[in-house]
Amino acid sequence: MGTFTNRTAVVTGGASGIGFGLTIAFLEAGANVAIADIEDAALDRALMDLEGRGFGPNRVIGVRTDVRHVEDVQALADRTVEAFGAVHYLCNNAGVETGGSFGKIPESAWRWVMDVNYFGALNGCRVFLPLLEQHPETHIVNTASVAAFASGAPMMIPYCASKMAILGLTESLEAELRTNDSNVHLSVLAPGPVRTNMTNAERNRPADVPEVHEEARKVAIAQLAKVTQEVGMEPSQVAEQVLQSIEDKRFFILTHPEIALKGIRDRLNWMETGEAPPRRVAGK
Ligand SMILES: NC(=O)c1ccc[n+]([C@@H]2O[C@H](COP(=O)([O-])OP(=O)(O)OC[C@H]3O[C@@H](n4cnc5c(N)ncnc54)[C@H](O)[C@@H]3O)[C@@H](O)[C@H]2O)c1
């Protein structure tokens, strides 16, 4: 019997992109999955697709969840335990991105990005940790980004700040869990470019968050979308790496170590010598 057989995973943002890749990987490895997502249509599509692969409601459920709200996350936990009896893995993967140049970003946009990316992951940790602590060999994976290591992506300040916050939360919580000899382990997933719908994250922008109309922002996002589609890794490859890292209890999951490590080396050099790394400009 494999590590994941008859166990249960919760994947937030699990209806598309990396989250859907994780969902498929957990199911194929023998785990049950609760997919949590804010997009009803994507949830329906995901469940239909999975049905076609032979995974029905006895193995996978969809729970409409807005990770910004702790009561939604609590309902997700209750529904998962009701369906499968326990939870062993949590992937705090839901994420959004919006931005522009600093002066043009309204406060509501900052709050949306921090609420989904950072507080969504925090809600997941707070609600699920006590459930995971009830079982041996359990694991939480928080999704950050290479943006947590390689700072300065143009027109994406809220996103970069939120991903650095996730890194800080995950490293610090992992330290406490190890000090307490907890049976829950943590990892931080820091993807580089992955072929998903992330550059269209504004599809989930709440009505009360005004859109930023700025040419340089459009150029930056169009360029990122092009790179992601042309050279991005497949979500299935990321998922494979995540499951292996859970088995290995590996903390840092770097899909593109060359980008993450260069970011860290540049920062170290900046700290030691005062020489800032070369800055990227939107569209260049
Ligand atoms: N694709 C990349 O190149 C890349 C790179 C670095 C990090 N990431 C991170 O990977 C994670 C997954 O993103 P992706 O690339 O698969 O993009 P994606 O847009 O395909 O998936 C994100 C999912 O999150 C869901 N979501 C958005 N707001 C939500 C909310 N409030 N509550 C619940 N679900 C919500 C969306 O509906 C979607 O299914 C994100 O955290 C993202 O920041 C992606």
CSV table of C-alpha atoms and ligand atoms in Angstrom, one decimal:
chain,number,residue,atom,x,y,z
A,1,MET,CA,0.0,0.0,0.0
A,2,GLY,CA,1.4,3.4,-1.0
A,3,THR,CA,1.8,6.4,1.3
A,4,PHE,CA,-1.4,8.1,0.1
A,5,THR,CA,-3.7,5.1,-0.1
A,6,ASN,CA,-7.0,5.6,1.8
A,7,ARG,CA,-5.9,9.0,3.1
A,8,THR,CA,-7.5,12.3,2.4
A,9,ALA,CA,-6.2,15.6,0.9
A,10,VAL,CA,-7.8,19.0,0.7
A,11,VAL,CA,-6.7,21.2,-2.1
A,12,THR,CA,-7.8,24.9,-2.2
A,13,GLY,CA,-8.0,26.4,-5.6
A,14,GLY,CA,-8.2,22.8,-6.7
A,15,ALA,CA,-10.5,23.2,-9.7
A,16,SER,CA,-7.8,24.5,-12.1
A,17,GLY,CA,-4.1,24.8,-12.8
A,18,ILE,CA,-1.7,23.5,-10.2
A,19,GLY,CA,-4.5,22.7,-7.8
A,20,PHE,CA,-6.2,20.5,-10.4
A,21,GLY,CA,-2.9,18.8,-11.1
A,22,LEU,CA,-2.5,18.2,-7.3
A,23,THR,CA,-6.1,16.8,-7.2
A,24,ILE,CA,-5.4,14.3,-10.0
A,25,ALA,CA,-2.0,13.3,-8.5
A,26,PHE,CA,-3.5,12.6,-5.0
A,27,LEU,CA,-6.4,10.6,-6.6
A,28,GLU,CA,-4.1,8.6,-8.7
A,29,ALA,CA,-1.9,7.9,-5.7
A,30,GLY,CA,-4.9,6.5,-3.8
A,31,ALA,CA,-6.0,9.4,-1.7
A,32,ASN,CA,-9.5,10.9,-1.5
A,33,VAL,CA,-9.7,14.6,-2.3
A,34,ALA,CA,-11.9,17.5,-1.3
A,35,ILE,CA,-11.5,20.3,-3.9
A,36,ALA,CA,-12.2,23.7,-2.5
A,37,ASP,CA,-12.6,26.5,-5.1
A,38,ILE,CA,-14.5,29.8,-5.4
A,39,GLU,CA,-15.4,29.2,-9.1
A,40,ASP,CA,-18.6,27.1,-9.4
A,41,ALA,CA,-18.2,26.5,-13.2
A,42,ALA,CA,-14.5,25.3,-12.8
A,43,LEU,CA,-15.6,23.1,-9.9
A,44,ASP,CA,-18.3,21.5,-12.0
A,45,ARG,CA,-15.9,21.0,-14.9
A,46,ALA,CA,-13.2,19.5,-12.7
A,47,LEU,CA,-15.7,17.0,-11.1
A,48,MET,CA,-17.0,16.0,-14.6
A,49,ASP,CA,-13.4,15.5,-15.9
A,50,LEU,CA,-12.5,13.4,-12.8
A,51,GLU,CA,-15.7,11.3,-13.3
A,52,GLY,CA,-14.4,10.5,-16.8
A,53,ARG,CA,-11.1,9.4,-15.3
A,54,GLY,CA,-13.0,7.0,-13.0
A,55,PHE,CA,-13.0,9.1,-9.8
A,56,GLY,CA,-16.6,9.5,-8.6
A,57,PRO,CA,-18.1,11.1,-5.5
A,58,ASN,CA,-16.8,8.2,-3.2
A,59,ARG,CA,-13.3,9.5,-3.9
A,60,VAL,CA,-13.6,13.3,-4.7
A,61,ILE,CA,-16.0,16.0,-3.6
A,62,GLY,CA,-16.1,19.7,-4.6
A,63,VAL,CA,-16.8,22.3,-1.9
A,64,ARG,CA,-17.5,25.9,-3.0
A,65,THR,CA,-15.1,27.8,-0.7
A,66,ASP,CA,-13.9,31.4,-0.5
A,67,VAL,CA,-10.6,30.9,1.4
A,68,ARG,CA,-10.8,34.6,2.5
A,69,HIS,CA,-13.5,33.6,5.0
A,70,VAL,CA,-12.6,31.4,7.9
A,71,GLU,CA,-16.2,30.2,8.3
A,72,ASP,CA,-16.0,28.9,4.7
A,73,VAL,CA,-12.8,27.1,5.5
A,74,GLN,CA,-14.3,25.6,8.7
A,75,ALA,CA,-17.3,24.4,6.6
A,76,LEU,CA,-14.8,22.8,4.1
A,77,ALA,CA,-13.2,21.0,7.0
A,78,ASP,CA,-16.5,19.8,8.4
A,79,ARG,CA,-17.7,18.6,4.9
A,80,THR,CA,-14.4,16.8,4.3
A,81,VAL,CA,-14.5,14.9,7.6
A,82,GLU,CA,-18.2,14.1,7.0
A,83,ALA,CA,-17.4,12.6,3.5
A,84,PHE,CA,-14.1,10.9,4.3
A,85,GLY,CA,-13.7,10.6,8.1
A,86,ALA,CA,-10.4,12.4,8.4
A,87,VAL,CA,-7.9,14.8,6.8
A,88,HIS,CA,-4.2,14.1,6.3
A,89,TYR,CA,-3.0,16.6,3.7
A,90,LEU,CA,-3.8,20.2,3.1
A,91,CYS,CA,-2.6,22.2,0.1
A,92,ASN,CA,-3.2,25.9,0.6
A,93,ASN,CA,-2.9,26.6,-3.1
A,94,ALA,CA,-5.6,29.1,-4.0
A,95,GLY,CA,-4.0,32.3,-5.2
A,96,VAL,CA,-4.8,35.5,-7.1
A,97,GLU,CA,-2.8,38.3,-8.6
A,98,THR,CA,-3.5,42.0,-9.4
A,99,GLY,CA,-1.3,45.0,-9.5
A,100,GLY,CA,0.0,48.0,-11.3
A,101,SER,CA,2.5,50.7,-10.3
A,102,PHE,CA,2.4,51.3,-6.6
A,103,GLY,CA,0.5,54.6,-6.6
A,104,LYS,CA,-2.3,53.2,-8.9
A,105,ILE,CA,-3.2,50.2,-6.8
A,106,PRO,CA,-6.3,50.8,-4.6
A,107,GLU,CA,-6.3,49.6,-1.1
A,108,SER,CA,-9.1,47.1,-1.9
A,109,ALA,CA,-6.8,45.4,-4.4
A,110,TRP,CA,-4.1,45.0,-1.8
A,111,ARG,CA,-6.6,43.5,0.6
A,112,TRP,CA,-8.0,41.1,-2.0
A,113,VAL,CA,-4.5,39.7,-2.8
A,114,MET,CA,-3.5,39.5,0.8
A,115,ASP,CA,-6.8,38.0,1.9
A,116,VAL,CA,-6.8,35.2,-0.7
A,117,ASN,CA,-3.0,34.5,-0.8
A,118,TYR,CA,-1.9,35.1,2.8
A,119,PHE,CA,-5.0,35.0,5.0
A,120,GLY,CA,-6.5,32.1,2.9
A,121,ALA,CA,-3.4,30.0,3.7
A,122,LEU,CA,-3.5,31.2,7.3
A,123,ASN,CA,-7.2,30.2,7.6
A,124,GLY,CA,-6.3,26.8,6.2
A,125,CYS,CA,-3.5,26.3,8.8
A,126,ARG,CA,-5.6,27.5,11.7
A,127,VAL,CA,-8.6,25.4,10.9
A,128,PHE,CA,-6.9,22.2,9.7
A,129,LEU,CA,-3.8,21.9,11.9
A,130,PRO,CA,-5.8,20.5,14.9
A,131,LEU,CA,-7.4,17.9,12.6
A,132,LEU,CA,-4.1,16.9,11.0
A,133,GLU,CA,-2.5,16.6,14.5
A,134,GLN,CA,-4.9,13.7,15.2
A,135,HIS,CA,-3.1,11.5,12.7
A,136,PRO,CA,0.5,10.4,12.1
A,137,GLU,CA,2.5,11.6,9.0
A,138,THR,CA,0.3,14.5,8.0
A,139,HIS,CA,1.4,17.5,5.9
A,140,ILE,CA,0.5,21.0,4.9
A,141,VAL,CA,1.8,22.5,1.7
A,142,ASN,CA,1.6,26.3,1.4
A,143,THR,CA,2.0,27.7,-2.1
A,144,ALA,CA,4.2,30.7,-2.3
A,145,SER,CA,6.1,31.5,-5.5
A,146,VAL,CA,9.7,32.2,-6.8
A,147,ALA,CA,8.5,35.8,-6.2
A,148,ALA,CA,9.1,35.1,-2.5
A,149,PHE,CA,12.8,34.7,-3.3
A,150,ALA,CA,13.4,36.7,-6.4
A,151,SER,CA,11.9,40.1,-5.6
A,152,GLY,CA,11.2,43.0,-7.9
A,153,ALA,CA,8.8,41.5,-10.5
A,154,PRO,CA,7.4,44.7,-12.1
A,155,MET,CA,3.8,45.7,-11.5
A,156,MET,CA,3.2,42.9,-9.1
A,157,ILE,CA,4.0,44.4,-5.7
A,158,PRO,CA,0.9,43.1,-3.8
A,159,TYR,CA,1.5,39.5,-5.1
A,160,CYS,CA,5.2,39.5,-4.2
A,161,ALA,CA,4.4,40.8,-0.7
A,162,SER,CA,1.7,38.2,-0.2
A,163,LYS,CA,4.1,35.4,-1.2
A,164,MET,CA,6.8,36.6,1.0
A,165,ALA,CA,4.3,36.6,3.9
A,166,ILE,CA,3.4,33.0,3.1
A,167,LEU,CA,7.1,32.1,3.2
A,168,GLY,CA,7.5,33.8,6.6
A,169,LEU,CA,4.4,32.1,8.0
A,170,THR,CA,5.4,28.7,6.7
A,171,GLU,CA,9.0,28.8,7.9
A,172,SER,CA,8.1,30.1,11.3
A,173,LEU,CA,5.3,27.6,11.8
A,174,GLU,CA,7.5,24.7,10.7
A,175,ALA,CA,10.1,25.7,13.3
A,176,GLU,CA,7.4,25.7,16.0
A,177,LEU,CA,6.0,22.3,14.9
A,178,ARG,CA,9.5,20.7,14.9
A,179,THR,CA,10.3,22.2,18.3
A,180,ASN,CA,7.0,20.7,19.6
A,181,ASP,CA,7.7,17.3,17.9
A,182,SER,CA,4.5,17.6,16.0
A,183,ASN,CA,3.4,14.9,13.6
A,184,VAL,CA,2.4,17.6,11.1
A,185,HIS,CA,5.1,18.6,8.6
A,186,LEU,CA,5.0,21.7,6.4
A,187,SER,CA,6.4,22.5,3.0
A,188,VAL,CA,6.5,25.7,1.0
A,189,LEU,CA,5.9,25.3,-2.7
A,190,ALA,CA,7.6,28.0,-4.7
A,191,PRO,CA,6.7,27.6,-8.4
A,192,GLY,CA,8.4,29.4,-11.2
A,193,PRO,CA,6.4,29.6,-14.5
A,194,VAL,CA,3.7,27.0,-14.7
A,195,ARG,CA,1.2,26.7,-17.6
A,196,THR,CA,-2.0,27.8,-15.9
A,197,ASN,CA,-4.6,30.5,-15.9
A,198,MET,CA,-2.9,32.5,-13.2
A,199,THR,CA,-2.2,35.6,-15.5
A,200,ASN,CA,-6.0,35.8,-15.8
A,201,ALA,CA,-6.5,35.7,-12.0
A,202,GLU,CA,-8.6,38.9,-12.4
A,203,ARG,CA,-11.5,36.7,-13.5
A,204,ASN,CA,-12.1,36.2,-9.8
A,205,ARG,CA,-11.7,39.9,-8.9
A,206,PRO,CA,-14.5,40.9,-6.5
A,207,ALA,CA,-16.9,43.6,-7.9
A,208,ASP,CA,-15.8,46.1,-5.2
A,209,VAL,CA,-12.1,45.9,-6.3
A,210,PRO,CA,-11.7,48.4,-9.2
A,211,GLU,CA,-9.6,47.3,-12.1
A,212,VAL,CA,-6.3,49.1,-12.6
A,213,HIS,CA,-6.1,50.5,-16.2
A,214,GLU,CA,-2.4,51.1,-16.9
A,215,GLU,CA,-0.5,50.3,-20.1
A,216,ALA,CA,2.7,49.2,-18.4
A,217,ARG,CA,0.7,46.7,-16.3
A,218,LYS,CA,-1.0,45.3,-19.4
A,219,VAL,CA,2.4,44.9,-21.0
A,220,ALA,CA,3.9,43.1,-18.0
A,221,ILE,CA,1.0,40.7,-17.7
A,222,ALA,CA,0.9,39.9,-21.4
A,223,GLN,CA,4.6,39.2,-21.3
A,224,LEU,CA,4.3,36.9,-18.2
A,225,ALA,CA,1.4,35.1,-19.9
A,226,LYS,CA,3.5,34.5,-23.0
A,227,VAL,CA,6.5,33.2,-21.0
A,228,THR,CA,4.2,31.0,-18.9
A,229,GLN,CA,2.5,29.5,-21.9
A,230,GLU,CA,5.7,29.1,-23.9
A,231,VAL,CA,8.1,27.7,-21.3
A,232,GLY,CA,5.9,27.0,-18.3
A,233,MET,CA,6.0,23.6,-16.6
A,234,GLU,CA,2.9,21.4,-16.7
A,235,PRO,CA,0.8,21.4,-13.5
A,236,SER,CA,1.2,17.5,-13.4
A,237,GLN,CA,5.0,17.9,-13.1
A,238,VAL,CA,4.6,20.3,-10.2
A,239,ALA,CA,2.1,17.9,-8.5
A,240,GLU,CA,4.4,14.9,-8.9
A,241,GLN,CA,7.2,17.0,-7.2
A,242,VAL,CA,4.8,18.0,-4.4
A,243,LEU,CA,3.7,14.4,-3.6
A,244,GLN,CA,7.4,13.2,-3.6
A,245,SER,CA,8.3,16.1,-1.3
A,246,ILE,CA,5.5,15.1,1.1
A,247,GLU,CA,6.9,11.6,1.2
A,248,ASP,CA,10.4,12.9,1.7
A,249,LYS,CA,9.3,15.6,4.3
A,250,ARG,CA,11.1,18.2,2.2
A,251,PHE,CA,10.4,21.7,3.2
A,252,PHE,CA,11.4,23.7,0.1
A,253,ILE,CA,9.7,22.6,-3.1
A,254,LEU,CA,11.3,24.5,-5.9
A,255,THR,CA,10.0,23.8,-9.4
A,256,HIS,CA,12.7,26.1,-10.9
A,257,PRO,CA,15.6,26.1,-8.4
A,258,GLU,CA,17.7,28.1,-10.7
A,259,ILE,CA,15.4,31.1,-10.5
A,260,ALA,CA,14.8,30.8,-6.7
A,261,LEU,CA,18.4,30.3,-5.9
A,262,LYS,CA,19.5,33.2,-8.1
A,263,GLY,CA,17.0,35.4,-6.3
A,264,ILE,CA,18.5,34.4,-2.9
A,265,ARG,CA,22.1,34.8,-4.1
A,266,ASP,CA,21.3,38.3,-5.5
A,267,ARG,CA,19.7,39.2,-2.2
A,268,LEU,CA,22.7,37.9,-0.2
A,269,ASN,CA,25.0,39.9,-2.4
A,270,TRP,CA,22.8,42.9,-1.9
A,271,MET,CA,23.0,42.5,1.9
A,272,GLU,CA,26.7,41.9,1.9
A,273,THR,CA,27.9,44.5,-0.6
A,274,GLY,CA,25.0,46.9,-0.8
A,275,GLU,CA,24.9,46.4,-4.5
A,276,ALA,CA,21.2,45.9,-5.6
A,277,PRO,CA,20.5,43.3,-8.3
A,278,PRO,CA,19.7,44.6,-11.8
A,279,ARG,CA,16.0,45.7,-12.0
A,280,ARG,CA,13.5,44.2,-14.4
A,281,VAL,CA,11.4,46.7,-16.3
A,282,ALA,CA,7.8,45.9,-17.5
A,283,GLY,CA,7.8,44.4,-21.0
A,284,LYS,CA,11.6,44.1,-21.1
B,1,LIG,N1,1.2,29.5,-12.6
B,1,LIG,C1,2.4,30.0,-12.2
B,1,LIG,O1,3.3,30.3,-13.0
B,1,LIG,C2,2.6,30.2,-10.7
B,1,LIG,C3,3.9,30.6,-10.3
B,1,LIG,C4,4.1,30.8,-9.0
B,1,LIG,C5,3.1,30.6,-8.0
B,1,LIG,N2,1.8,30.2,-8.5
B,1,LIG,C6,0.8,30.0,-7.4
B,1,LIG,O2,0.2,28.7,-7.6
B,1,LIG,C7,-1.1,28.7,-7.1
B,1,LIG,C8,-2.1,28.1,-8.1
B,1,LIG,O3,-2.2,29.0,-9.2
B,1,LIG,P1,-2.4,28.5,-10.7
B,1,LIG,O4,-1.2,29.0,-11.4
B,1,LIG,O5,-2.8,27.1,-10.7
B,1,LIG,O6,-3.5,29.5,-11.2
B,1,LIG,P2,-5.1,29.2,-11.5
B,1,LIG,O7,-5.7,30.6,-11.7
B,1,LIG,O8,-5.2,28.2,-12.6
B,1,LIG,O9,-5.6,28.6,-10.1
B,1,LIG,C9,-5.9,29.3,-9.0
B,1,LIG,C10,-7.2,28.8,-8.4
B,1,LIG,O10,-7.5,29.5,-7.2
B,1,LIG,C11,-8.9,29.7,-7.1
B,1,LIG,N3,-9.3,30.8,-6.3
B,1,LIG,C12,-9.1,32.1,-6.5
B,1,LIG,N4,-9.6,32.9,-5.5
B,1,LIG,C13,-10.1,32.0,-4.6
B,1,LIG,C14,-10.7,32.1,-3.3
B,1,LIG,N5,-11.0,33.3,-2.8
B,1,LIG,N6,-11.1,31.0,-2.6
B,1,LIG,C15,-10.9,29.8,-3.2
B,1,LIG,N7,-10.3,29.6,-4.4
B,1,LIG,C16,-9.9,30.7,-5.1
B,1,LIG,C17,-9.3,29.9,-8.6
B,1,LIG,O11,-10.7,29.8,-8.9
B,1,LIG,C18,-8.4,28.9,-9.3
B,1,LIG,O12,-9.1,27.7,-9.4
B,1,LIG,C19,-1.4,30.2,-6.7
B,1,LIG,O13,-1.2,30.4,-5.3
B,1,LIG,C20,-0.3,31.0,-7.5
B,1,LIG,O14,0.0,32.2,-6.9
B,1,LIG,C21,1.6,30.0,-9.8
